[in-house]
Each structure stands twice: as structure tokens, then as C-alpha cells.
Amino acid sequence: MSSNSSGEGKLKRQLGFVDLTFLGLGAIIGSGWLFASQGGATLAGPSAWIAWVIGAVAVGLIGLVYAELSGALPRAGGIIRYPDYSHGPIVGFMMGFAALVAYSSVAGIEAEAMRGYAQTWWKGLGTSTGGITTLGWFVQAILLALFFLLNYWSVNIFGKVNSIVTAVKFIVPLLTVIVLLTHMHASNFSSHGFAPGGFTGIESAVSTAGIVFAFLGFRQAVDFAGEAKNPQRNVPLAIITAIAIGAVLYVLLQITFVGALPGSSLSGGWSALNFKSPFANVAKLIGLAWLANVLFADAVLSPSGTGNIYLSSTARVLFAWARTGTFFKVFSRINPKNGVPRPALWLSFILSIFWTLPFPTWGKLVGVVSSATVMTYIIGPISAAALRRTASSMHRPFRLAGMSVIAPIAFIVASLIIYWTGWAIDSWLIGLQLIMFVLYLIVSKAMPTAVSVGQAVKSSLWLVVYYIVMFLVSMLGDKAFGGNGTLKTPVDQIIVIVIALISYFWGVKAALPQHNITEEHTEEDSELAAAPY
């Protein structure tokens, strides 16, 4: 396992409560608010606001679990390290890979969203059929390079700039809500039925319309916990605050989007909505050209802030993965002058460029990212419950009341979101996770850790079985979720709930007999104690 040797730097605790909250809120208010309201409406019609409530509650439950973990163990890239602490290197390795896919792709997705909106006034950035030109790709790469440079010099500069950008980003969607509330059509909420896709449409909207993708930004407070002032107080509070503010804003945006649509745009039904720039196009249709211009400008700013955050957080995840001993040690190095994990930041930049290559559209990539991210979160409730047993004496500044109820519910909800994402995405994401399990067994001798391979396998077997069964259920599931239709709704989802409950209790019981919080992490606690609050 890598460690901080002499000559290597340490992460600097420079981020306060406002910085952490704005990191979460800045990631939540990204390209999601620009596109997801239309995505939700096409799948769920006027009932799409319910999908936002479900998404907020689902992610909120997961966020509460991580609030306890991050308060007790404020670590950079904590989402990777907590499973390693509770279940050992194999589970940590598998979560590390899922997180790498989930995190590294977001900056590229946001750069694509910026380019897509900028194409409205700079036609050379894309083609008339929605494709990207060579010029457009280079513009995306330049944007990512700017994010890289901003992160390269200091986490303090990064945090302050992000707080300013997020404040501006919040004003525009709030202004949009206020203005569109004066142009509402009550008849829209019954047009073609309140829920034309039924509850299945609402479920699909939660996982594939960008709703979960939007809320998952709360994790930034967890990822930057190692650089937070007074993290035991500020990190849990920032998580809860960011989710709550984001939930209220997104529900209002969804309601005003549905209500402000001109009746003529609904002639083909909700599923026919296909605006390239949803809110800006609606503003134009109802005669608000000035608002459309503001939205087009913000369409560049909002994704840029989120892309900047995720480029930096990807570096923290890579750093954390390396610190567990199951990823290349070079990425655990920190620049001694500014406390930035520069090797990890370089790899984060390269991966973000990779994700700007000609992949599918924003919507399809969002489905992949949402599912991959939820895969990294499923272990959180189990790790928290397991550490209650194996690290019972650990100080928990925020102790979640009702953990025995909230944790299994959070795991069930996360499992349902993975299923709702659909077979097309689940098939290869779950398949890759199983491949990573086999890969670890092959290379385990080259990755010596404090936990034996035998114990690591024993503590990870529940996750492997969970993935295999979820793979089969997704394949056999309802056609609405891409399955072959053998299992119809609601039978398919009842099965997922049962699988989740069994896996949860098995996973908690299968934890390491002794937690894997080693001396390296005790050193971090010493740094924390000495940090100026």
C-alpha cells in the first residue's frame, strides 16, 4: 500500500462549509438542469416532477449514509476508500473501477453540453444532424485544458472560483423559474394524461433522463473531505444542504417547463418533444427572446462549472484508489507546495479528453454515468452498517439515527435505479465489474495489501453474486427496461427488492472481521487534528 514518504506533500485543508456546499451544488446544477426537464417530460409527461422527488429522496437516503461515513472518516476520494476499510481490497478495487468510469466521463459530458449549446451561435462547432466537427472537438479539448490549469495550481483557488461560478449558476435557473411561472398553462398538466407512461415512465425518468445524474453531485463534499476545514461538521452539513437546495430547484424547473410549453408543441404527445436547447427554445416560443439569450449564455457557464469540479474530483478518486494499494502508486503522489495530486490530475485530464471522442449523445452517456455512479454508491450503506460493528468505538460526529432502517432502504433504492437504467447499459457495466473481480484475482500477487486474498474473496463474494443475479434479472426483465419480457412489472421489481435485501444483510455480515483502517489513515487523522479550523 502506498504511503506518504518524505518529500511527498499532503492534502491541504482549505475548504470551508460554503466551499463544500457549493462544490456539491455546483455539480448538481450542471448540464442536468438544461436537458433533464425535457428528458423527464418525454418519459413521464406532466408527472415528471414526481421522478425528481423520487430521485431526491433516493439520493438523499444515500447521502445521509455518506454523511456519517465522511464525518467519521473525512478522506479524499472517500467513496473508494470506505469499501476498502470495511470489506477489503477486492471490493475497493471493483468500486474503484466503477468510480473511474463514472467520474472521469462527467467532465467530457459537460464539455460536450457546452459545445452543443454554443453551436447555436457558432455553427462551425457541429453539423446540422447533431454531429461534431473537428473544430468542435478541439474547442471541447481546449475547455478541458482550461479546467486542468485551474485545478493544477491550488485547491484554494479552485474552491473560491467554484463558489463564485456556482452562485451565478444558481441565479439563472432561479430566474427561469420565476419568469416561466408567469407563463403557465394549467391545461398542460392533463394533456395526453397526467402520467402517459404510467409509473414505469416515471421510473425510467429517474434513471435515464438525467435526474439521478443531476443529484449525484452531492458526492463532491465526500471526495474533498480530505481538504475540508472542520470536516466532521462541514462535510455532512454540506451534503444535506446541497441535495435539499437542488431538489427544490429541480422540482420547480420541471413544473415550469411543463406548464410553459405552448399547446402546439404537444400535438405529437410528450414523447415527441425534441428541443435541442429545451428551456431556451421554449423561451423563444413564448416570446421571451431576452431570457433565451440569458439561457444560451448560462448553458456554457453551468456545464463549465460542473466539468471543472469533476475533473478535480476524478483526480481525488484516482488518488484514493492508489492509496488503497490496488492502483498504481504514482497516482498517490501529492505536490508538496500546493497539496494537489498532480499525477492523478494529469490522468483525469487525459480520461476526460477520451470521453469527448465521438460517443453516443448526451442522454445515452448520462445513463451510463448514472448507473456506474450508483454502482459505486451501493456499497456505502453496507460499509456504514458494517463499520458500526467492526469500528464501534470510532468517533462519529454525525451519527445517523435509524441506520438499521435507512441503510437497507438506500441499498434497495440504489438497486432499483440500476435496474431501471436498463439492460443495454447494465449488461456491459455489470459485465465489466465481474471482469474486474477476475482481473484482481489474476494480479493479486502484484498488489500486496494488509488483507489476505482468501479473506478479501470471502468479503467480496456477496457482491459478485449480487452482480450476477442483477445481470440475469435485467436480461429477463420487463421490455420497458430493455429486458426480454420474461419478468413483467411489478414482479421484476419485487425480485430486485428481495435480491437487494438478501445482498444487504449478507454484505454487512461478510465484512472484514477487523476493519482495514490502517496506520496511513491514522496519520491523516493527526493531520486533521492539527489543521487550522
PDB file of C-alpha atoms in Angstrom, residues 219-420:
ATOM      1  CA  ARG A 219     -20.581  13.376  -3.617  1.00  0.00           C
ATOM      2  CA  GLN A 220     -18.160  16.265  -4.177  1.00  0.00           C
ATOM      3  CA  ALA A 221     -18.290  17.098  -0.473  1.00  0.00           C
ATOM      4  CA  VAL A 222     -17.280  13.490   0.237  1.00  0.00           C
ATOM      5  CA  ASP A 223     -14.473  13.489  -2.319  1.00  0.00           C
ATOM      6  CA  PHE A 224     -12.963  16.722  -0.983  1.00  0.00           C
ATOM      7  CA  ALA A 225     -13.378  15.769   2.690  1.00  0.00           C
ATOM      8  CA  GLY A 226      -9.610  15.353   2.968  1.00  0.00           C
ATOM      9  CA  GLU A 227      -9.226  19.048   2.108  1.00  0.00           C
ATOM     10  CA  ALA A 228     -12.020  20.404   4.306  1.00  0.00           C
ATOM     11  CA  LYS A 229     -11.787  22.586   7.387  1.00  0.00           C
ATOM     12  CA  ASN A 230     -13.640  21.081  10.359  1.00  0.00           C
ATOM     13  CA  PRO A 231     -14.781  18.179   8.139  1.00  0.00           C
ATOM     14  CA  GLN A 232     -16.729  16.346  10.858  1.00  0.00           C
ATOM     15  CA  ARG A 233     -19.196  19.233  10.912  1.00  0.00           C
ATOM     16  CA  ASN A 234     -18.913  20.758   7.460  1.00  0.00           C
ATOM     17  CA  VAL A 235     -18.966  17.672   5.228  1.00  0.00           C
ATOM     18  CA  PRO A 236     -22.247  16.090   6.457  1.00  0.00           C
ATOM     19  CA  LEU A 237     -23.924  19.506   6.587  1.00  0.00           C
ATOM     20  CA  ALA A 238     -22.766  20.353   3.053  1.00  0.00           C
ATOM     21  CA  ILE A 239     -24.090  17.032   1.696  1.00  0.00           C
ATOM     22  CA  ILE A 240     -27.571  17.547   3.135  1.00  0.00           C
ATOM     23  CA  THR A 241     -27.729  21.241   2.187  1.00  0.00           C
ATOM     24  CA  ALA A 242     -26.690  20.688  -1.436  1.00  0.00           C
ATOM     25  CA  ILE A 243     -29.253  17.903  -2.000  1.00  0.00           C
ATOM     26  CA  ALA A 244     -32.077  19.885  -0.365  1.00  0.00           C
ATOM     27  CA  ILE A 245     -31.463  23.065  -2.370  1.00  0.00           C
ATOM     28  CA  GLY A 246     -31.011  21.104  -5.591  1.00  0.00           C
ATOM     29  CA  ALA A 247     -34.240  19.151  -5.040  1.00  0.00           C
ATOM     30  CA  VAL A 248     -36.382  22.262  -4.585  1.00  0.00           C
ATOM     31  CA  LEU A 249     -34.864  23.954  -7.626  1.00  0.00           C
ATOM     32  CA  TYR A 250     -35.228  20.947  -9.941  1.00  0.00           C
ATOM     33  CA  VAL A 251     -38.859  20.252  -8.994  1.00  0.00           C
ATOM     34  CA  LEU A 252     -39.710  23.896  -9.718  1.00  0.00           C
ATOM     35  CA  LEU A 253     -37.848  23.776 -13.043  1.00  0.00           C
ATOM     36  CA  GLN A 254     -39.725  20.635 -14.103  1.00  0.00           C
ATOM     37  CA  ILE A 255     -43.120  22.103 -13.206  1.00  0.00           C
ATOM     38  CA  THR A 256     -42.449  25.387 -15.002  1.00  0.00           C
ATOM     39  CA  PHE A 257     -41.062  23.631 -18.091  1.00  0.00           C
ATOM     40  CA  VAL A 258     -44.213  21.510 -18.421  1.00  0.00           C
ATOM     41  CA  GLY A 259     -46.526  24.437 -17.688  1.00  0.00           C
ATOM     42  CA  ALA A 260     -44.865  26.966 -20.005  1.00  0.00           C
ATOM     43  CA  LEU A 261     -44.879  24.802 -23.137  1.00  0.00           C
ATOM     44  CA  PRO A 262     -47.147  26.192 -25.887  1.00  0.00           C
ATOM     45  CA  GLY A 263     -50.046  23.840 -26.581  1.00  0.00           C
ATOM     46  CA  SER A 264     -48.940  23.432 -30.206  1.00  0.00           C
ATOM     47  CA  SER A 265     -45.672  21.800 -29.134  1.00  0.00           C
ATOM     48  CA  LEU A 266     -47.643  18.956 -27.543  1.00  0.00           C
ATOM     49  CA  SER A 267     -49.582  17.970 -30.661  1.00  0.00           C
ATOM     50  CA  GLY A 268     -47.466  14.834 -31.065  1.00  0.00           C
ATOM     51  CA  GLY A 269     -47.591  13.916 -27.397  1.00  0.00           C
ATOM     52  CA  TRP A 270     -44.958  14.254 -24.687  1.00  0.00           C
ATOM     53  CA  SER A 271     -42.661  11.641 -26.193  1.00  0.00           C
ATOM     54  CA  ALA A 272     -42.305  13.780 -29.339  1.00  0.00           C
ATOM     55  CA  LEU A 273     -40.612  16.685 -27.528  1.00  0.00           C
ATOM     56  CA  ASN A 274     -37.194  17.149 -29.075  1.00  0.00           C
ATOM     57  CA  PHE A 275     -35.853  20.645 -28.427  1.00  0.00           C
ATOM     58  CA  LYS A 276     -32.099  20.968 -28.943  1.00  0.00           C
ATOM     59  CA  SER A 277     -31.970  23.638 -26.218  1.00  0.00           C
ATOM     60  CA  PRO A 278     -35.136  22.947 -24.189  1.00  0.00           C
ATOM     61  CA  PHE A 279     -35.533  25.962 -21.906  1.00  0.00           C
ATOM     62  CA  ALA A 280     -34.067  28.452 -24.383  1.00  0.00           C
ATOM     63  CA  ASN A 281     -36.272  27.142 -27.205  1.00  0.00           C
ATOM     64  CA  VAL A 282     -39.385  27.346 -25.008  1.00  0.00           C
ATOM     65  CA  ALA A 283     -38.457  30.911 -24.023  1.00  0.00           C
ATOM     66  CA  LYS A 284     -38.265  31.852 -27.709  1.00  0.00           C
ATOM     67  CA  LEU A 285     -41.592  30.186 -28.483  1.00  0.00           C
ATOM     68  CA  ILE A 286     -43.401  32.223 -25.832  1.00  0.00           C
ATOM     69  CA  GLY A 287     -41.764  35.499 -26.894  1.00  0.00           C
ATOM     70  CA  LEU A 288     -39.047  35.796 -24.254  1.00  0.00           C
ATOM     71  CA  ALA A 289     -36.043  36.343 -26.511  1.00  0.00           C
ATOM     72  CA  TRP A 290     -34.093  38.074 -23.738  1.00  0.00           C
ATOM     73  CA  LEU A 291     -34.464  35.048 -21.462  1.00  0.00           C
ATOM     74  CA  ALA A 292     -33.423  32.758 -24.301  1.00  0.00           C
ATOM     75  CA  ASN A 293     -30.211  34.764 -24.712  1.00  0.00           C
ATOM     76  CA  VAL A 294     -29.514  34.573 -20.971  1.00  0.00           C
ATOM     77  CA  LEU A 295     -30.097  30.818 -21.063  1.00  0.00           C
ATOM     78  CA  PHE A 296     -27.777  30.323 -24.022  1.00  0.00           C
ATOM     79  CA  ALA A 297     -25.049  32.184 -22.124  1.00  0.00           C
ATOM     80  CA  ASP A 298     -25.664  30.201 -18.935  1.00  0.00           C
ATOM     81  CA  ALA A 299     -25.656  26.986 -20.974  1.00  0.00           C
ATOM     82  CA  VAL A 300     -21.926  27.490 -21.327  1.00  0.00           C
ATOM     83  CA  LEU A 301     -21.324  28.590 -17.731  1.00  0.00           C
ATOM     84  CA  SER A 302     -23.306  25.870 -15.912  1.00  0.00           C
ATOM     85  CA  PRO A 303     -21.635  22.853 -17.541  1.00  0.00           C
ATOM     86  CA  SER A 304     -18.234  24.544 -17.297  1.00  0.00           C
ATOM     87  CA  GLY A 305     -18.513  24.779 -13.526  1.00  0.00           C
ATOM     88  CA  THR A 306     -19.579  21.156 -13.207  1.00  0.00           C
ATOM     89  CA  GLY A 307     -16.916  19.946 -15.628  1.00  0.00           C
ATOM     90  CA  ASN A 308     -14.280  21.819 -13.657  1.00  0.00           C
ATOM     91  CA  ILE A 309     -15.423  20.207 -10.397  1.00  0.00           C
ATOM     92  CA  TYR A 310     -15.469  16.682 -11.808  1.00  0.00           C
ATOM     93  CA  LEU A 311     -12.056  16.973 -13.430  1.00  0.00           C
ATOM     94  CA  SER A 312     -10.695  17.757  -9.981  1.00  0.00           C
ATOM     95  CA  SER A 313     -12.760  15.147  -8.123  1.00  0.00           C
ATOM     96  CA  THR A 314     -11.678  12.442 -10.587  1.00  0.00           C
ATOM     97  CA  ALA A 315      -8.112  13.182  -9.524  1.00  0.00           C
ATOM     98  CA  ARG A 316      -9.114  12.704  -5.867  1.00  0.00           C
ATOM     99  CA  VAL A 317     -10.767   9.384  -6.684  1.00  0.00           C
ATOM    100  CA  LEU A 318      -7.649   8.179  -8.522  1.00  0.00           C
ATOM    101  CA  PHE A 319      -5.535   9.360  -5.582  1.00  0.00           C
ATOM    102  CA  ALA A 320      -7.769   7.453  -3.147  1.00  0.00           C
ATOM    103  CA  TRP A 321      -7.703   4.313  -5.285  1.00  0.00           C
ATOM    104  CA  ALA A 322      -3.899   4.419  -5.351  1.00  0.00           C
ATOM    105  CA  ARG A 323      -3.776   4.902  -1.579  1.00  0.00           C
ATOM    106  CA  THR A 324      -5.696   1.631  -1.087  1.00  0.00           C
ATOM    107  CA  GLY A 325      -2.782  -0.196  -2.747  1.00  0.00           C
ATOM    108  CA  THR A 326      -4.865  -1.608  -5.626  1.00  0.00           C
ATOM    109  CA  PHE A 327      -3.957   1.043  -8.217  1.00  0.00           C
ATOM    110  CA  PHE A 328      -0.639   2.438  -9.441  1.00  0.00           C
ATOM    111  CA  LYS A 329       1.281   4.066  -6.591  1.00  0.00           C
ATOM    112  CA  VAL A 330       2.414   7.020  -8.720  1.00  0.00           C
ATOM    113  CA  PHE A 331      -1.114   8.425  -8.562  1.00  0.00           C
ATOM    114  CA  SER A 332      -0.915   8.754  -4.765  1.00  0.00           C
ATOM    115  CA  ARG A 333       1.750  11.451  -5.040  1.00  0.00           C
ATOM    116  CA  ILE A 334       0.905  14.990  -3.940  1.00  0.00           C
ATOM    117  CA  ASN A 335       2.720  18.163  -4.906  1.00  0.00           C
ATOM    118  CA  PRO A 336       4.373  19.384  -1.670  1.00  0.00           C
ATOM    119  CA  LYS A 337       3.905  23.075  -2.492  1.00  0.00           C
ATOM    120  CA  ASN A 338       0.182  23.259  -3.200  1.00  0.00           C
ATOM    121  CA  GLY A 339      -1.217  19.928  -1.986  1.00  0.00           C
ATOM    122  CA  VAL A 340      -2.608  18.972  -5.418  1.00  0.00           C
ATOM    123  CA  PRO A 341      -2.357  15.288  -6.518  1.00  0.00           C
ATOM    124  CA  ARG A 342      -0.858  16.260  -9.869  1.00  0.00           C
ATOM    125  CA  PRO A 343      -0.161  12.803 -11.391  1.00  0.00           C
ATOM    126  CA  ALA A 344      -3.795  11.864 -10.725  1.00  0.00           C
ATOM    127  CA  LEU A 345      -4.912  15.200 -12.172  1.00  0.00           C
ATOM    128  CA  TRP A 346      -2.960  14.515 -15.377  1.00  0.00           C
ATOM    129  CA  LEU A 347      -4.674  11.136 -15.797  1.00  0.00           C
ATOM    130  CA  SER A 348      -8.034  12.752 -15.038  1.00  0.00           C
ATOM    131  CA  PHE A 349      -7.406  15.252 -17.844  1.00  0.00           C
ATOM    132  CA  ILE A 350      -6.424  12.533 -20.328  1.00  0.00           C
ATOM    133  CA  LEU A 351      -9.519  10.474 -19.498  1.00  0.00           C
ATOM    134  CA  SER A 352     -11.795  13.495 -19.847  1.00  0.00           C
ATOM    135  CA  ILE A 353     -10.379  14.075 -23.342  1.00  0.00           C
ATOM    136  CA  PHE A 354     -11.080  10.424 -24.157  1.00  0.00           C
ATOM    137  CA  TRP A 355     -14.757  10.871 -23.261  1.00  0.00           C
ATOM    138  CA  THR A 356     -15.107  13.715 -25.785  1.00  0.00           C
ATOM    139  CA  LEU A 357     -14.443  11.321 -28.661  1.00  0.00           C
ATOM    140  CA  PRO A 358     -17.455  10.573 -30.929  1.00  0.00           C
ATOM    141  CA  PHE A 359     -19.521   8.536 -28.480  1.00  0.00           C
ATOM    142  CA  PRO A 360     -23.354   8.490 -28.354  1.00  0.00           C
ATOM    143  CA  THR A 361     -25.399  11.528 -27.399  1.00  0.00           C
ATOM    144  CA  TRP A 362     -25.509  13.312 -24.044  1.00  0.00           C
ATOM    145  CA  GLY A 363     -28.605  11.387 -22.981  1.00  0.00           C
ATOM    146  CA  LYS A 364     -27.077   7.958 -23.597  1.00  0.00           C
ATOM    147  CA  LEU A 365     -23.840   8.845 -21.828  1.00  0.00           C
ATOM    148  CA  VAL A 366     -25.828  10.122 -18.856  1.00  0.00           C
ATOM    149  CA  GLY A 367     -27.463   6.702 -18.492  1.00  0.00           C
ATOM    150  CA  VAL A 368     -24.044   5.050 -18.399  1.00  0.00           C
ATOM    151  CA  VAL A 369     -22.668   7.528 -15.868  1.00  0.00           C
ATOM    152  CA  SER A 370     -25.752   7.345 -13.634  1.00  0.00           C
ATOM    153  CA  SER A 371     -25.635   3.556 -13.475  1.00  0.00           C
ATOM    154  CA  ALA A 372     -21.860   3.448 -12.932  1.00  0.00           C
ATOM    155  CA  THR A 373     -22.137   6.044 -10.181  1.00  0.00           C
ATOM    156  CA  VAL A 374     -24.948   4.237  -8.395  1.00  0.00           C
ATOM    157  CA  MET A 375     -22.787   1.096  -8.527  1.00  0.00           C
ATOM    158  CA  THR A 376     -20.164   2.944  -6.502  1.00  0.00           C
ATOM    159  CA  TYR A 377     -22.815   4.059  -4.013  1.00  0.00           C
ATOM    160  CA  ILE A 378     -24.449   0.679  -3.327  1.00  0.00           C
ATOM    161  CA  ILE A 379     -21.591  -0.243  -1.012  1.00  0.00           C
ATOM    162  CA  GLY A 380     -21.990   2.900   1.141  1.00  0.00           C
ATOM    163  CA  PRO A 381     -24.966   1.702   3.226  1.00  0.00           C
ATOM    164  CA  ILE A 382     -23.296  -1.682   3.728  1.00  0.00           C
ATOM    165  CA  SER A 383     -19.930  -0.158   4.691  1.00  0.00           C
ATOM    166  CA  ALA A 384     -21.589   2.202   7.168  1.00  0.00           C
ATOM    167  CA  ALA A 385     -23.538  -0.619   8.835  1.00  0.00           C
ATOM    168  CA  ALA A 386     -20.502  -2.925   8.866  1.00  0.00           C
ATOM    169  CA  LEU A 387     -18.219  -0.298  10.425  1.00  0.00           C
ATOM    170  CA  ARG A 388     -20.807   0.260  13.161  1.00  0.00           C
ATOM    171  CA  ARG A 389     -19.889  -3.299  14.194  1.00  0.00           C
ATOM    172  CA  THR A 390     -16.176  -3.566  13.361  1.00  0.00           C
ATOM    173  CA  ALA A 391     -15.219   0.006  14.350  1.00  0.00           C
ATOM    174  CA  SER A 392     -17.808   0.582  17.063  1.00  0.00           C
ATOM    175  CA  SER A 393     -15.518   2.826  19.131  1.00  0.00           C
ATOM    176  CA  MET A 394     -14.771   5.186  16.225  1.00  0.00           C
ATOM    177  CA  HIS A 395     -15.916   8.749  16.910  1.00  0.00           C
ATOM    178  CA  ARG A 396     -18.900   9.662  14.719  1.00  0.00           C
ATOM    179  CA  PRO A 397     -19.641  13.412  14.873  1.00  0.00           C
ATOM    180  CA  PHE A 398     -22.745  12.762  12.772  1.00  0.00           C
ATOM    181  CA  ARG A 399     -24.406   9.523  13.828  1.00  0.00           C
ATOM    182  CA  LEU A 400     -27.313   8.634  11.548  1.00  0.00           C
ATOM    183  CA  ALA A 401     -30.433   7.862  13.566  1.00  0.00           C
ATOM    184  CA  GLY A 402     -32.333   4.907  12.137  1.00  0.00           C
ATOM    185  CA  MET A 403     -29.328   3.454  10.311  1.00  0.00           C
ATOM    186  CA  SER A 404     -30.813  -0.056  10.571  1.00  0.00           C
ATOM    187  CA  VAL A 405     -33.802   1.118   8.514  1.00  0.00           C
ATOM    188  CA  ILE A 406     -32.332   3.837   6.279  1.00  0.00           C
ATOM    189  CA  ALA A 407     -29.279   1.845   5.119  1.00  0.00           C
ATOM    190  CA  PRO A 408     -31.198  -1.159   3.693  1.00  0.00           C
ATOM    191  CA  ILE A 409     -33.771   1.152   2.092  1.00  0.00           C
ATOM    192  CA  ALA A 410     -30.941   3.148   0.487  1.00  0.00           C
ATOM    193  CA  PHE A 411     -29.446  -0.087  -0.861  1.00  0.00           C
ATOM    194  CA  ILE A 412     -32.837  -1.177  -2.246  1.00  0.00           C
ATOM    195  CA  VAL A 413     -33.368   2.177  -3.955  1.00  0.00           C
ATOM    196  CA  ALA A 414     -29.874   2.098  -5.472  1.00  0.00           C
ATOM    197  CA  SER A 415     -30.540  -1.424  -6.774  1.00  0.00           C
ATOM    198  CA  LEU A 416     -33.818  -0.325  -8.355  1.00  0.00           C
ATOM    199  CA  ILE A 417     -32.085   2.600 -10.065  1.00  0.00           C
ATOM    200  CA  ILE A 418     -29.514   0.212 -11.531  1.00  0.00           C
ATOM    201  CA  TYR A 419     -32.351  -1.999 -12.826  1.00  0.00           C
ATOM    202  CA  TRP A 420     -34.336   0.957 -14.187  1.00  0.00           C
TER     203      TRP A 420
END
